[in-house]
mmCIF file of N, CA, C and O in Angstrom:
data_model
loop_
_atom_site.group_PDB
_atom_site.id
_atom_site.type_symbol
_atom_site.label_atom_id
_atom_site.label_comp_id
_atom_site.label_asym_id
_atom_site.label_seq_id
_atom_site.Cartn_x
_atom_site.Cartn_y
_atom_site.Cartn_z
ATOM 1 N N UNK A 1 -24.082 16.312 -11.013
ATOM 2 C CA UNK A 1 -23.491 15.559 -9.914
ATOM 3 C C UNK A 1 -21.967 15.517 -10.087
ATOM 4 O O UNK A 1 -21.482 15.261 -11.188
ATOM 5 N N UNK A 2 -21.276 15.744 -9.106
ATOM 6 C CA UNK A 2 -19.508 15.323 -9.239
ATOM 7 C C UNK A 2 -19.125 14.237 -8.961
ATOM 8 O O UNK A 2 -19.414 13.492 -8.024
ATOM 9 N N UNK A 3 -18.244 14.099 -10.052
ATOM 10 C CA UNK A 3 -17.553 12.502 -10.509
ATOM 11 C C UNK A 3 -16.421 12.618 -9.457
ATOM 12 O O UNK A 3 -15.848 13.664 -9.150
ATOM 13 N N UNK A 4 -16.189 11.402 -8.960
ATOM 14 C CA UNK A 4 -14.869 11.167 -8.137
ATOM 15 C C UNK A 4 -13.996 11.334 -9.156
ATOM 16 O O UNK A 4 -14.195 11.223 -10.366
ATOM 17 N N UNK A 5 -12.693 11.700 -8.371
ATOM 18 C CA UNK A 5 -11.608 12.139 -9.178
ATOM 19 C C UNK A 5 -10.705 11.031 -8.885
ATOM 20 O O UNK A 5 -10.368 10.689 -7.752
ATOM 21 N N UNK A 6 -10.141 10.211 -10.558
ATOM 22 C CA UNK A 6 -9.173 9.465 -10.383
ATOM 23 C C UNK A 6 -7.967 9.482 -10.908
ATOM 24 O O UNK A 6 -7.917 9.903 -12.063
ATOM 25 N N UNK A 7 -6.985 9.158 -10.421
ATOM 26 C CA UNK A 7 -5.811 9.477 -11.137
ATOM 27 C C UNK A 7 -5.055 8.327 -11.541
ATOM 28 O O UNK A 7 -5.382 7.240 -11.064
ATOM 29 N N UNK A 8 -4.017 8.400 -12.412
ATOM 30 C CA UNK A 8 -2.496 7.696 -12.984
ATOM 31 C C UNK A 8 -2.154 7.686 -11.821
ATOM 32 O O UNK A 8 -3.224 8.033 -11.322
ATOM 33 N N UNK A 9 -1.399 7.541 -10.882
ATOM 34 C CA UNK A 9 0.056 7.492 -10.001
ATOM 35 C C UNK A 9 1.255 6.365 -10.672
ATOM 36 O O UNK A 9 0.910 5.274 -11.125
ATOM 37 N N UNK A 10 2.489 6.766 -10.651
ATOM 38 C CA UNK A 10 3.733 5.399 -10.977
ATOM 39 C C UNK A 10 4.003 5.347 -9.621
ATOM 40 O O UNK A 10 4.739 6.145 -9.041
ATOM 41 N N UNK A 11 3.174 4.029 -8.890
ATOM 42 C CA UNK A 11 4.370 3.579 -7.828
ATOM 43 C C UNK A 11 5.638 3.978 -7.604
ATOM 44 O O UNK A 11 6.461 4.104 -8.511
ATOM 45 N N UNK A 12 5.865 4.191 -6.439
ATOM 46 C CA UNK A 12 7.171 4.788 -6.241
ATOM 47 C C UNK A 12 7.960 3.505 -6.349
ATOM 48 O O UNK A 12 9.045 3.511 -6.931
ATOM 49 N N UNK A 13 7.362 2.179 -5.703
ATOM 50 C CA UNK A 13 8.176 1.160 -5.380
ATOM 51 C C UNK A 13 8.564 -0.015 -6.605
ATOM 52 O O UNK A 13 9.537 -0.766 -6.680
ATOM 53 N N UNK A 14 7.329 0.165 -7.561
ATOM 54 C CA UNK A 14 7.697 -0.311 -8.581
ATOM 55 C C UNK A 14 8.028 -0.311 -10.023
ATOM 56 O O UNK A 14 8.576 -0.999 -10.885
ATOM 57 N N UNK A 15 7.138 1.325 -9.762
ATOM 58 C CA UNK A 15 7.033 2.040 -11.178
ATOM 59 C C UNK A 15 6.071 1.591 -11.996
ATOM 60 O O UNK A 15 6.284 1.668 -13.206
ATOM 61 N N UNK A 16 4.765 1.006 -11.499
ATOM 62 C CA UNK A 16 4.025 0.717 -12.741
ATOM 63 C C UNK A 16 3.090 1.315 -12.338
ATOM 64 O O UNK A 16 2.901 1.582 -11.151
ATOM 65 N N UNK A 17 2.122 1.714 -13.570
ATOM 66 C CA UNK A 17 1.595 2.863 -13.203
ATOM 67 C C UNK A 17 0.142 2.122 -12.798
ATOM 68 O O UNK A 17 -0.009 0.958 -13.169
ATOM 69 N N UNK A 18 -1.046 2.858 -11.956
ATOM 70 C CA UNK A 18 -1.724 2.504 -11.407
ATOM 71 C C UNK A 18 -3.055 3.502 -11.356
ATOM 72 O O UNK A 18 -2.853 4.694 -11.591
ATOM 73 N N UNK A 19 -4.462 3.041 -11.045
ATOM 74 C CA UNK A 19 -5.171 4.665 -10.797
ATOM 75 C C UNK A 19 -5.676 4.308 -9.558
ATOM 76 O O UNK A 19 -6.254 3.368 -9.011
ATOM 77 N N UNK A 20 -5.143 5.657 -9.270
ATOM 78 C CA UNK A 20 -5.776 6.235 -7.647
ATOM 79 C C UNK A 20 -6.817 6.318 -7.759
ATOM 80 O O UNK A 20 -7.151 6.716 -8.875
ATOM 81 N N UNK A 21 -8.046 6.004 -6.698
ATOM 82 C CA UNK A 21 -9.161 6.503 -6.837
ATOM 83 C C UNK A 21 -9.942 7.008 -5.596
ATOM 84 O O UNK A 21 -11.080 6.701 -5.242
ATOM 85 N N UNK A 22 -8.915 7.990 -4.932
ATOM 86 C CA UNK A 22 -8.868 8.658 -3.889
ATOM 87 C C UNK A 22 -10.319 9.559 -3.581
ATOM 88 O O UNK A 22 -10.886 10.008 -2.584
ATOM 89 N N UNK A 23 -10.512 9.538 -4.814
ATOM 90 C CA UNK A 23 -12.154 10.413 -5.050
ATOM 91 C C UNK A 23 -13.631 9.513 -4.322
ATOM 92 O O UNK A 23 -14.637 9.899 -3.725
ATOM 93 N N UNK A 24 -13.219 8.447 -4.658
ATOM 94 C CA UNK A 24 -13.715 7.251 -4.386
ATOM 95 C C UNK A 24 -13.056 5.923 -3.465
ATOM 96 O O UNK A 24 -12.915 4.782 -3.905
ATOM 97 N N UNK A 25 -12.682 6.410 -2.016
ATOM 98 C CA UNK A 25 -11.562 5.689 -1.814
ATOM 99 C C UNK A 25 -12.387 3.719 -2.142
ATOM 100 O O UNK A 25 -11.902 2.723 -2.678
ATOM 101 N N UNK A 26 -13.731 3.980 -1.504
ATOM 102 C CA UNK A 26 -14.150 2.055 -1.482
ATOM 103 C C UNK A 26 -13.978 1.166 -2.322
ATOM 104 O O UNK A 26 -13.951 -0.064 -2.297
ATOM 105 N N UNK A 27 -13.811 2.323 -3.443
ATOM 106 C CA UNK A 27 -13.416 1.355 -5.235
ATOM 107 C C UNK A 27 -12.070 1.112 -5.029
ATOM 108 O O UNK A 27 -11.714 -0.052 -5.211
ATOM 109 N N UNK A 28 -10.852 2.288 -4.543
ATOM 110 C CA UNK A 28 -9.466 2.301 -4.968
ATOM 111 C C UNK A 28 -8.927 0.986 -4.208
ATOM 112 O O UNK A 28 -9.167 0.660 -3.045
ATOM 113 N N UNK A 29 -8.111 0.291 -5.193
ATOM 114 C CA UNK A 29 -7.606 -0.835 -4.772
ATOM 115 C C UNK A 29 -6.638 -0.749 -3.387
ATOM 116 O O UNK A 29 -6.053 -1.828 -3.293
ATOM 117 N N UNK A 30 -6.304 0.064 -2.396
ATOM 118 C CA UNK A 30 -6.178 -0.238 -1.478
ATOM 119 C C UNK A 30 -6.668 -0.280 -0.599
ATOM 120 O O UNK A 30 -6.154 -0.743 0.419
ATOM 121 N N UNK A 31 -7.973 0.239 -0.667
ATOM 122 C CA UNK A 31 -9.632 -0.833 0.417
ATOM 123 C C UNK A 31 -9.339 -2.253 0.106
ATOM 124 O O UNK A 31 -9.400 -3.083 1.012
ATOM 125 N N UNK A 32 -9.060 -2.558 -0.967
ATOM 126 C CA UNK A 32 -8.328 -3.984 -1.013
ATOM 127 C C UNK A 32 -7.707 -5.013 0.170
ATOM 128 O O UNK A 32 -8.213 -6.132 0.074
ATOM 129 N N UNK A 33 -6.837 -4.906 1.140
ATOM 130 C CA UNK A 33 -6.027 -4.977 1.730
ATOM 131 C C UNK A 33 -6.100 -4.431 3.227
ATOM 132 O O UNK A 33 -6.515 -3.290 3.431
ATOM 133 N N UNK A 34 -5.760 -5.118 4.096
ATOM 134 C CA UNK A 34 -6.788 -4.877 5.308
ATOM 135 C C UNK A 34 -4.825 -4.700 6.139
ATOM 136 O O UNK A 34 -4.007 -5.590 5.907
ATOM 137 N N UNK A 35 -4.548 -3.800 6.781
ATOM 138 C CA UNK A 35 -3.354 -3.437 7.288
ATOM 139 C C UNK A 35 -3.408 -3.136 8.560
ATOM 140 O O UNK A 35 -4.473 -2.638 8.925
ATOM 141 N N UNK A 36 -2.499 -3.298 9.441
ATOM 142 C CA UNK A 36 -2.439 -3.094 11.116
ATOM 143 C C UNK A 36 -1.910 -1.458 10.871
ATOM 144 O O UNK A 36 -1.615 -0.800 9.874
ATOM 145 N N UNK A 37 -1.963 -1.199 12.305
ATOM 146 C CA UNK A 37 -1.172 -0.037 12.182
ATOM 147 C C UNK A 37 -0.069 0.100 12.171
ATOM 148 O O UNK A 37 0.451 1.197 11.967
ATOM 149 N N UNK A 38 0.810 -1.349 12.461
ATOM 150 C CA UNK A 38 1.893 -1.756 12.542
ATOM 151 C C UNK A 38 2.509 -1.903 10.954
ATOM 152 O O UNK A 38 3.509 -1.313 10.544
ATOM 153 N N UNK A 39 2.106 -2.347 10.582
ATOM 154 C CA UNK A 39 2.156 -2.577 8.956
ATOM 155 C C UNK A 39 1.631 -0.848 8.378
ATOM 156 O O UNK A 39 2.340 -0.611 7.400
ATOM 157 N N UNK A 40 1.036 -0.089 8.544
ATOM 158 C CA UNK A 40 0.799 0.711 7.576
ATOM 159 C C UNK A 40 2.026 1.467 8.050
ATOM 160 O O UNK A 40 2.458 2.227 7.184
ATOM 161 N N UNK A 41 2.840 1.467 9.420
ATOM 162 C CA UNK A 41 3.409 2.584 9.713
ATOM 163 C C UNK A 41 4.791 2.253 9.224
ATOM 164 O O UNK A 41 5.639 3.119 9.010
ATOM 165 N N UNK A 42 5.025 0.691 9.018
ATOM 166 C CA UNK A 42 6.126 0.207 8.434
ATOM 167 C C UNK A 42 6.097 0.724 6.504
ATOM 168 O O UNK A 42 7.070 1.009 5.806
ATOM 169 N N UNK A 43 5.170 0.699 6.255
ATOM 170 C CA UNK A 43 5.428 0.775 5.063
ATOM 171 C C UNK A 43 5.086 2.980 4.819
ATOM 172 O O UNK A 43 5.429 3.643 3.840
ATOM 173 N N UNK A 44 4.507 3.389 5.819
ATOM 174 C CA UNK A 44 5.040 4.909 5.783
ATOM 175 C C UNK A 44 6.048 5.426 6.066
ATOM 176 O O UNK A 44 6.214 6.639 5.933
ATOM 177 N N UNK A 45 7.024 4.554 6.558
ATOM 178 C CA UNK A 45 7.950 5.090 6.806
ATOM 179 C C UNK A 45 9.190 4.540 5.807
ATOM 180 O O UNK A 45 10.393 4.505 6.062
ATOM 181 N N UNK A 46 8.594 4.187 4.768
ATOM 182 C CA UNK A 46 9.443 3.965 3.381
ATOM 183 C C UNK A 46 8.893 4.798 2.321
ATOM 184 O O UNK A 46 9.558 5.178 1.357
ATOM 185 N N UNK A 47 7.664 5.074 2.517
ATOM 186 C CA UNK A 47 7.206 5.688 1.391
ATOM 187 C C UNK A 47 5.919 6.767 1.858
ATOM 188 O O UNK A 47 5.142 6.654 2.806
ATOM 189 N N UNK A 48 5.994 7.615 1.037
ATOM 190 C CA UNK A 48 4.957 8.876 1.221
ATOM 191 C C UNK A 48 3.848 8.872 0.218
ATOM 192 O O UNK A 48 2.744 8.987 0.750
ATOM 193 N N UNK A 49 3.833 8.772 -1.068
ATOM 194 C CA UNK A 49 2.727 8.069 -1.978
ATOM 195 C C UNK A 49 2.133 6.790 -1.682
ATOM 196 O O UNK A 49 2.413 5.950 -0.826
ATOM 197 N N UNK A 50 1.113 6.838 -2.720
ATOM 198 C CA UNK A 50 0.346 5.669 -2.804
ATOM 199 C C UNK A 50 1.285 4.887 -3.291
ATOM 200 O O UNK A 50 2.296 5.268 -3.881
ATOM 201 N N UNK A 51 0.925 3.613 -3.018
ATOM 202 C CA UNK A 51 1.608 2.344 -3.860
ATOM 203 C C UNK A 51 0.488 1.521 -4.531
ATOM 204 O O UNK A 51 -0.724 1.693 -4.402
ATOM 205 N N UNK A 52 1.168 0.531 -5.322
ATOM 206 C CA UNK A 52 0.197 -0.103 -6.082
ATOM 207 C C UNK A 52 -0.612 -0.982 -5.041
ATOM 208 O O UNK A 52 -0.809 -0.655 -3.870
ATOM 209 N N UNK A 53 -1.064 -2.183 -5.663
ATOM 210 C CA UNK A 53 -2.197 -3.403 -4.567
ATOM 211 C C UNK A 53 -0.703 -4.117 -4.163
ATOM 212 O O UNK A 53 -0.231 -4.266 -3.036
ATOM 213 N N UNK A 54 -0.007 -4.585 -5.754
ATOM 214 C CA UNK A 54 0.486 -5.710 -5.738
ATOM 215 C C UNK A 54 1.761 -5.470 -4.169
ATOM 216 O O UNK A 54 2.032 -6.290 -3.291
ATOM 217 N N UNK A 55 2.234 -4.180 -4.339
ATOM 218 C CA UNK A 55 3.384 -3.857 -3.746
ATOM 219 C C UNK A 55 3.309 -3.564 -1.970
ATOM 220 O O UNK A 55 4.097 -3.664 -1.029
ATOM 221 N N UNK A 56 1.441 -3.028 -2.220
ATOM 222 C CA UNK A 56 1.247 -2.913 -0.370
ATOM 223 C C UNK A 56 1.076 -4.755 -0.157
ATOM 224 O O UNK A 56 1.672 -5.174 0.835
ATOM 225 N N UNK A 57 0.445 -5.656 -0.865
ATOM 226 C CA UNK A 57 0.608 -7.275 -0.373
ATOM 227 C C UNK A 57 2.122 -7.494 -0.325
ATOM 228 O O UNK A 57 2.678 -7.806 0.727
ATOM 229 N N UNK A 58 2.551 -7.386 -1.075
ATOM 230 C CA UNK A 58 4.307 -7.368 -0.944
ATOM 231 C C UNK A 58 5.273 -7.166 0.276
ATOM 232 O O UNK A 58 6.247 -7.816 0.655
ATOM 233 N N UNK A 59 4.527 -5.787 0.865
ATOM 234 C CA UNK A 59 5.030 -4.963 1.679
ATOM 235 C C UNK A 59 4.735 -5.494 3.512
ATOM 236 O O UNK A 59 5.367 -5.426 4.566
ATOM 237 N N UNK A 60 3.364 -6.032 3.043
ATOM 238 C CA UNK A 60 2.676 -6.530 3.763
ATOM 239 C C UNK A 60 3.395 -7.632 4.568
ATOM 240 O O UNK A 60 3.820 -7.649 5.723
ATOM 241 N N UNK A 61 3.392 -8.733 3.374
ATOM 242 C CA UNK A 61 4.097 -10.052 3.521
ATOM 243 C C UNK A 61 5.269 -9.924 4.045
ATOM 244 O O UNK A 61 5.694 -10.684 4.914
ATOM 245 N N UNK A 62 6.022 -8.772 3.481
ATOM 246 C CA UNK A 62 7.835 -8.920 4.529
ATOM 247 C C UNK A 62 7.456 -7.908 5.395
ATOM 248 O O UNK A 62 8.496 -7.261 5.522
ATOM 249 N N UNK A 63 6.667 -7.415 6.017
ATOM 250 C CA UNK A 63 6.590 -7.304 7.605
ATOM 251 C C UNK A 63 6.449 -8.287 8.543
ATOM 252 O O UNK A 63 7.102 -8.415 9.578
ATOM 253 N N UNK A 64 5.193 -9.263 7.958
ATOM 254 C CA UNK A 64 4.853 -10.579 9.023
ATOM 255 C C UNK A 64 6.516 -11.117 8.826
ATOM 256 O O UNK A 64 7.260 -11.168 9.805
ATOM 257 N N UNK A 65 6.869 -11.409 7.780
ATOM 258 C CA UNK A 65 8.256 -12.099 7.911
ATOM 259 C C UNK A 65 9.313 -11.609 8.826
ATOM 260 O O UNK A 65 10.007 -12.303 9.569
ATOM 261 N N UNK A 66 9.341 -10.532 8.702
ATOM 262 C CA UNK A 66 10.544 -9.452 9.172
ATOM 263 C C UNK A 66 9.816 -9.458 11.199
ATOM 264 O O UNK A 66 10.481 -9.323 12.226
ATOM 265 N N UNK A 67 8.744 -9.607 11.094
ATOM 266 C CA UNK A 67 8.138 -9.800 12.618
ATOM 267 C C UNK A 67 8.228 -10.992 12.995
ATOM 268 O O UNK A 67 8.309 -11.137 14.215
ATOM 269 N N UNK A 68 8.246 -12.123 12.220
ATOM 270 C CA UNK A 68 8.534 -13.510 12.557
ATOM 271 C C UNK A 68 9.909 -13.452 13.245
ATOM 272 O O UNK A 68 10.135 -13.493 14.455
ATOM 273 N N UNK A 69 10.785 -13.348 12.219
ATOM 274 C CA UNK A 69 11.733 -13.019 12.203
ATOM 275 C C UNK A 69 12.885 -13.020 14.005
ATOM 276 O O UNK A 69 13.517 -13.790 14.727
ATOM 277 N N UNK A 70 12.472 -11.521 13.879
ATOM 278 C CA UNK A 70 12.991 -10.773 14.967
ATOM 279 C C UNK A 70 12.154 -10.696 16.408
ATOM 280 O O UNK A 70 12.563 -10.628 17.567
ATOM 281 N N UNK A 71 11.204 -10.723 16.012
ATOM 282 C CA UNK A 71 10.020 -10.806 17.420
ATOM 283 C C UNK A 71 9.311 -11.815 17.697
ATOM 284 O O UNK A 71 8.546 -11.801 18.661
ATOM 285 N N UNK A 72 9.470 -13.046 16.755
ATOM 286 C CA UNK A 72 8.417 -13.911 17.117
ATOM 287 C C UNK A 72 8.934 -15.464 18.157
ATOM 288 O O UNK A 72 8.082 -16.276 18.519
#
C-alpha cells in the first residue's frame, strides 16, 4: 500500500519548520482552519508556499482586522 508523502517545509513567514502533509491533506494542519476566499486570496498574494497553522490564524486574524478596518 502507499504511504502519504510528508514533508519538513520552513515557513516562509516565520521560519519554523513544519510537516506538510499534502499526501494526506485531512491530517495536514491546514484542514485546520476554515478560510474565505477572501482570506485565502489575501494571504496568496503574499505568499506561494505553505505556511505554518500558527501563521495562516495569524494571517487570518489581520484580514478580519484590516476588513474591519477599511470596509466595515
Amino acid at each position: 500500500m502507499h504511504m502519504p508523502i510528508h514533508e519538513d517545509k520552513r515557513c516562509p513567514r516565520c521560519s519554523n519548520v513544519f510537516e506538510c502533509k499534502a499526501g494526506s491533506i485531512a491530517q495536514c494542519d491546514c484542514s485546520k482552519i476554515v478560510l474565505s476566499l477572501e482570506e485565502r486570496a489575501f494571504i496568496e498574494d503574499k505568499y506561494k508556499d505553505c505556511l505554518c497553522l500558527n501563521c495562516l490564524k495569524d494571517l487570518k486574524n489581520k484580514y478580519v482586522f484590516f476588513k474591519e478596518k477599511y470596509f466595515g
